[in-house]
Amino acid sequence: MTQETASINPRELRDAFGAFMTGVTIVTTVLADGKPLGFTANSFSSVSLDPALLLVSIAKTSSNYQTFSTQGHFAINILAENQKDLSNTFARPSDDRFADVDWQLSANKNPLIGEVSAWFDCTTHAVIDAGDHALIVGKVEAFHSAGYAGLGYYRGGYFTPAKVSAEVIAGPKVVVSAIIARDDKVLLTRDADNKWLLPSTEIGKEGADKALADLFARYQPDASASFIYAAYNNTETHYQYISFLCSAPDEAAIAGEFVSLDEIGPNQFEDAAVASMLERYRKESQLKSYGMYYGDHSQGTVRPLLS
Ligand SMILES: Cc1cc2nc3c(=O)[nH]c(=O)nc-3n(C[C@H](O)[C@H](O)[C@H](O)COP(=O)(O)O)c2cc1C
């Protein structure tokens, strides 16, 4: 639908803005008496690397408007896929949105929520009047990225890309493997011949989601899946292999070990397809630009995932 400026319908405008996919954040601060405040916002945007700046847009009708536009400090908590309930809690009226929330105070006196995908601890750099909203520009004083897959928001609904792709994969003869990456290292394990392999398991009726959860419990309980990195058939065994790129907050593996891919040659892997996939990962992780492979165990295509 085309809308002329003179006759813009706010509802339809909001729907059109909703065509832009975003993540979901909770913006937090504390009052002088120590009471934590927060609201859900998807208008977050990164702004500048040097100096490190970000912004969030707050409605002037919000009961939090006065506080957030004058307090001088705030944090952005980027929600992880499993934190949909937190998003709803911080968008609904409540006397204490933090009642059942795990949080701690940052160095800049802002509540940081537990298990988020990333947080940014800010001082307020500028407040810019912008129609019925104000843009609060924050100077990032500290930040942390845990790497959990983020919660998505699109056309008024939440989406969970990593979880959904894991849930839809099921069936016989499907093997799921986890590329649990930490900086330039990947969690690998060894077979009886001392060859390296990825944590992997054949999935049962419950699907890839459960198979991944089992792998994390066995190798690195704090790991989480980000996206499918490769999907291929072995045309000889007729097995299908799905590899998820996953991240972990630390290198504390229960089983296996985090190994730098620079230190392993292709012959040291149990499986040639895994060796070539991890060689691709080694190169792509340097550029921070990943693709997804699909095809069979020896030939296929890589499609860019993020560019
Ligand atoms: C997914 C989602 C995104 C939102 N994004 C924003 C936003 O960017 N800015 C804003 O002011 N309100 C946003 N809201 C609405 C506020 O969270 C909500 O209206 C507000 O917290 C209402 O309570 P308050 O008056 O106590 O602030 C969003 C709500 C949801 C569910």
XYZ file of C-alpha atoms and ligand atoms in Angstrom:
338
model
C 0.000 0.000 0.000
C 1.294 3.495 -0.874
C 0.660 6.304 1.603
C 1.002 10.032 0.865
C 2.693 12.105 3.602
C -0.341 14.322 4.090
C -2.612 11.398 4.930
C -0.377 9.069 6.878
C -2.293 6.602 8.965
C -0.211 5.983 12.126
C -1.365 2.377 12.434
C -0.369 1.564 8.890
C 2.892 3.433 9.367
C 3.628 1.333 12.445
C 2.899 -1.830 10.421
C 5.241 -0.659 7.655
C 8.003 0.104 10.196
C 7.401 -3.449 11.464
C 8.658 -4.827 8.144
C 12.156 -4.058 9.450
C 13.372 -7.118 11.399
C 14.994 -6.286 14.695
C 16.165 -7.856 17.889
C 14.621 -7.016 21.261
C 16.289 -5.124 24.097
C 15.446 -4.119 27.633
C 16.633 -0.634 28.495
C 17.399 -0.225 32.203
C 18.489 2.329 34.780
C 18.034 2.934 38.515
C 16.465 5.771 40.450
C 18.439 7.596 43.135
C 16.742 5.409 45.789
C 18.054 2.270 44.056
C 14.754 1.209 42.454
C 15.464 -0.463 39.081
C 13.492 0.648 36.030
C 13.296 -0.843 32.581
C 11.274 -1.068 29.404
C 11.289 -3.218 26.285
C 12.571 -1.536 23.128
C 13.292 -2.704 19.613
C 14.328 0.748 18.374
C 17.915 0.082 19.465
C 20.598 0.914 16.937
C 24.352 0.917 16.941
C 25.621 4.404 15.996
C 29.394 4.838 16.171
C 32.481 2.752 16.902
C 34.802 5.619 17.833
C 33.530 6.988 20.099
C 31.383 3.959 20.959
C 27.797 5.185 20.679
C 24.378 3.590 20.409
C 20.823 4.867 20.554
C 17.346 3.912 21.582
C 14.129 5.782 20.901
C 11.695 6.268 23.795
C 8.062 7.353 23.509
C 7.246 10.604 25.288
C 4.049 8.923 26.520
C 6.076 6.330 28.423
C 5.950 6.584 32.198
C 9.713 6.078 31.984
C 10.348 8.962 29.619
C 11.249 11.549 32.243
C 13.619 9.230 34.078
C 15.436 7.867 31.054
C 15.848 11.259 29.400
C 17.379 12.848 32.513
C 19.051 10.075 34.535
C 22.417 10.279 32.764
C 23.062 6.550 32.510
C 21.346 3.441 31.184
C 22.071 -0.079 29.958
C 20.884 -1.952 26.894
C 20.260 -5.661 27.452
C 19.925 -7.594 24.186
C 17.578 -10.491 24.804
C 18.430 -14.082 23.962
C 16.045 -16.387 22.125
C 14.584 -17.881 25.295
C 13.798 -14.490 26.909
C 10.470 -13.711 25.238
C 8.757 -13.631 28.647
C 11.135 -10.906 29.823
C 10.246 -8.844 26.764
C 6.554 -9.095 27.638
C 7.167 -8.349 31.341
C 9.026 -5.149 30.482
C 6.382 -3.982 28.025
C 3.414 -4.394 30.407
C 2.389 -2.208 33.321
C 3.770 -3.462 36.635
C 4.863 -2.006 39.976
C 8.068 -3.997 39.826
C 9.096 -5.491 36.483
C 12.282 -6.806 38.133
C 10.450 -8.909 40.753
C 11.360 -12.313 39.248
C 14.350 -11.210 37.212
C 17.989 -12.187 37.736
C 19.963 -8.934 37.511
C 22.924 -7.103 38.979
C 24.053 -3.506 39.098
C 26.759 -2.388 36.670
C 29.654 -0.032 37.359
C 27.510 2.791 35.931
C 24.559 1.914 38.168
C 22.473 0.188 35.543
C 20.696 -3.164 35.940
C 22.313 -5.873 33.794
C 19.966 -8.785 33.208
C 21.311 -12.342 33.475
C 21.781 -14.647 30.454
C 21.245 -11.941 27.844
C 22.847 -12.196 24.431
C 24.835 -8.991 25.035
C 24.745 -5.907 27.249
C 26.035 -2.349 26.936
C 26.594 -0.225 30.043
C 26.236 3.432 29.042
C 26.375 7.000 30.184
C 24.009 9.329 28.359
C 25.791 11.136 25.530
C 22.811 13.114 24.182
C 19.027 13.263 24.269
C 17.602 14.342 20.934
C 14.019 15.461 20.567
C 12.351 13.550 17.734
C 8.598 14.015 17.306
C 6.583 11.951 19.761
C 9.798 10.136 20.786
C 13.263 11.156 21.997
C 16.481 9.523 20.879
C 18.654 8.639 23.824
C 22.231 8.331 22.630
C 24.454 6.331 24.947
C 28.222 6.285 25.254
C 29.262 2.678 25.777
C 31.413 2.483 28.940
C 31.506 -1.324 29.080
C 29.907 -4.168 27.210
C 29.760 -7.924 27.064
C 28.638 -10.300 24.330
C 27.756 -13.795 25.538
C 27.019 -14.985 22.026
C 23.607 -16.529 22.774
C 21.367 -16.421 19.704
C 19.256 -13.273 19.898
C 15.467 -12.992 20.100
C 14.006 -11.577 16.871
C 11.009 -9.300 16.316
C 9.210 -8.900 13.014
C 5.797 -7.496 12.054
C 4.588 -7.453 15.644
C 5.685 -10.991 16.568
C 8.719 -12.681 18.060
C 10.867 -15.100 16.129
C 13.585 -17.451 17.219
C 15.657 -18.339 14.140
C 18.089 -20.854 15.663
C 15.411 -22.609 17.717
C 12.961 -22.880 14.835
C 15.514 -24.323 12.451
C 16.500 -26.886 15.105
C 12.867 -27.792 15.787
C 11.882 -28.442 12.191
C 14.691 -30.920 11.570
C 13.732 -34.475 12.473
C 13.630 -37.874 10.878
C 15.677 -41.031 10.523
C 19.324 -41.026 9.437
C 19.985 -37.435 10.421
C 23.152 -36.575 12.343
C 23.462 -33.235 14.122
C 26.841 -31.802 15.006
C 27.727 -28.719 17.021
C 30.538 -26.367 16.028
C 30.934 -24.842 19.484
C 33.194 -21.897 18.742
C 35.009 -19.618 21.140
C 37.105 -16.914 19.458
C 39.396 -18.831 17.047
C 38.923 -22.171 18.799
C 36.388 -24.949 18.330
C 35.376 -27.654 20.791
C 36.609 -30.988 19.410
C 36.792 -34.487 20.736
C 38.958 -37.477 19.713
C 37.980 -40.904 18.441
C 39.701 -44.199 19.322
C 42.341 -43.528 16.625
C 43.114 -40.119 18.102
C 41.472 -38.310 15.159
C 39.520 -35.138 15.864
C 35.757 -34.951 15.469
C 32.924 -32.587 16.322
C 30.430 -33.373 19.079
C 27.665 -35.066 17.136
C 24.697 -37.348 17.597
C 22.097 -39.066 15.481
C 18.782 -37.409 16.164
C 15.805 -39.313 17.422
C 12.102 -38.608 17.068
C 12.419 -35.511 19.216
C 14.344 -33.624 16.569
C 17.470 -31.522 16.324
C 16.523 -29.211 19.192
C 16.682 -32.060 21.699
C 19.805 -33.527 20.037
C 21.601 -30.181 20.398
C 20.484 -29.853 24.030
C 21.940 -33.322 24.691
C 25.230 -32.360 23.025
C 25.478 -29.162 25.077
C 24.739 -31.069 28.307
C 27.498 -33.536 27.445
C 30.173 -31.085 26.268
C 29.491 -27.448 27.218
C 26.236 -26.760 29.123
C 26.363 -22.999 28.518
C 26.644 -23.284 24.731
C 23.805 -22.178 22.462
C 23.082 -22.576 18.763
C 23.265 -19.553 16.455
C 22.438 -20.918 13.002
C 22.820 -23.845 10.619
C 26.316 -23.804 9.177
C 26.119 -26.781 6.837
C 23.523 -29.285 5.664
C 24.651 -32.117 3.442
C 23.836 -35.680 2.449
C 26.326 -38.459 2.306
C 25.411 -40.034 -1.026
C 27.080 -43.301 0.000
C 25.581 -43.841 3.452
C 22.397 -41.830 2.745
C 22.767 -40.055 6.045
C 21.991 -36.351 6.283
C 24.342 -34.136 8.302
C 23.318 -30.831 9.844
C 25.963 -28.725 11.566
C 24.977 -25.851 13.816
C 27.328 -23.004 14.533
C 27.155 -22.473 18.291
C 28.831 -20.207 20.770
C 30.013 -20.663 24.325
C 30.648 -18.011 26.979
C 33.890 -19.676 28.107
C 36.220 -22.575 27.383
C 35.044 -24.692 30.315
C 34.277 -27.911 28.422
C 32.993 -30.923 30.356
C 34.219 -33.230 27.589
C 36.457 -32.572 24.589
C 38.652 -29.499 24.398
C 38.762 -26.135 22.666
C 41.389 -26.427 19.955
C 42.780 -23.735 17.671
C 42.027 -24.760 14.087
C 45.391 -23.328 12.997
C 47.059 -26.193 14.824
C 45.271 -29.080 13.103
C 45.853 -30.382 9.606
C 43.055 -31.864 7.475
C 44.442 -35.414 7.926
C 44.000 -35.189 11.664
C 40.196 -35.230 11.357
C 38.192 -38.422 11.335
C 36.031 -37.214 8.471
C 37.045 -35.312 5.312
C 33.720 -33.442 5.103
C 34.167 -32.131 8.672
C 37.796 -31.197 7.895
C 36.758 -29.095 4.902
C 33.827 -27.536 6.779
C 36.112 -26.477 9.638
C 38.703 -25.171 7.186
C 35.911 -22.985 5.759
C 34.978 -21.941 9.301
C 38.626 -21.064 10.079
C 38.772 -18.708 7.087
C 35.291 -17.252 7.568
C 35.792 -16.588 11.275
C 38.762 -14.356 10.425
C 36.517 -12.256 8.173
C 33.480 -12.599 10.462
C 31.394 -13.354 7.407
C 29.752 -16.755 7.378
C 28.055 -18.852 4.747
C 25.883 -21.926 4.849
C 26.921 -25.007 2.913
C 24.408 -27.329 1.347
C 24.991 -30.199 -1.002
C 26.485 -33.629 -0.490
C 29.578 -34.761 1.403
C 31.977 -33.889 -1.417
C 30.290 -31.176 -3.496
C 28.035 -28.299 -2.630
C 27.377 -24.585 -2.584
C 28.067 -21.978 0.092
C 25.438 -19.294 0.452
C 26.283 -16.154 2.410
C 24.471 -15.955 5.723
C 25.618 -12.608 6.927
C 27.436 -10.114 4.781
C 8.850 -5.690 21.075
C 8.582 -4.357 21.687
C 9.361 -3.267 21.312
C 9.145 -2.006 21.872
N 9.959 -0.973 21.516
C 9.802 0.243 22.091
C 10.695 1.312 21.798
O 11.618 1.157 21.016
N 10.509 2.501 22.417
C 9.493 2.691 23.312
O 9.377 3.774 23.851
N 8.625 1.688 23.613
C 8.761 0.463 23.031
N 7.921 -0.566 23.359
C 6.845 -0.325 24.277
C 7.332 -0.299 25.700
O 8.049 -1.433 26.085
C 6.085 -0.172 26.595
O 5.134 0.557 25.970
C 6.394 0.555 27.761
O 7.285 -0.175 28.522
C 5.091 0.846 28.500
O 5.324 1.039 29.805
P 5.840 2.409 30.455
O 4.819 3.464 30.205
O 5.947 2.002 31.890
O 7.150 2.719 29.827
C 8.106 -1.842 22.814
C 7.324 -2.914 23.173
C 7.560 -4.171 22.637
C 6.723 -5.334 23.071
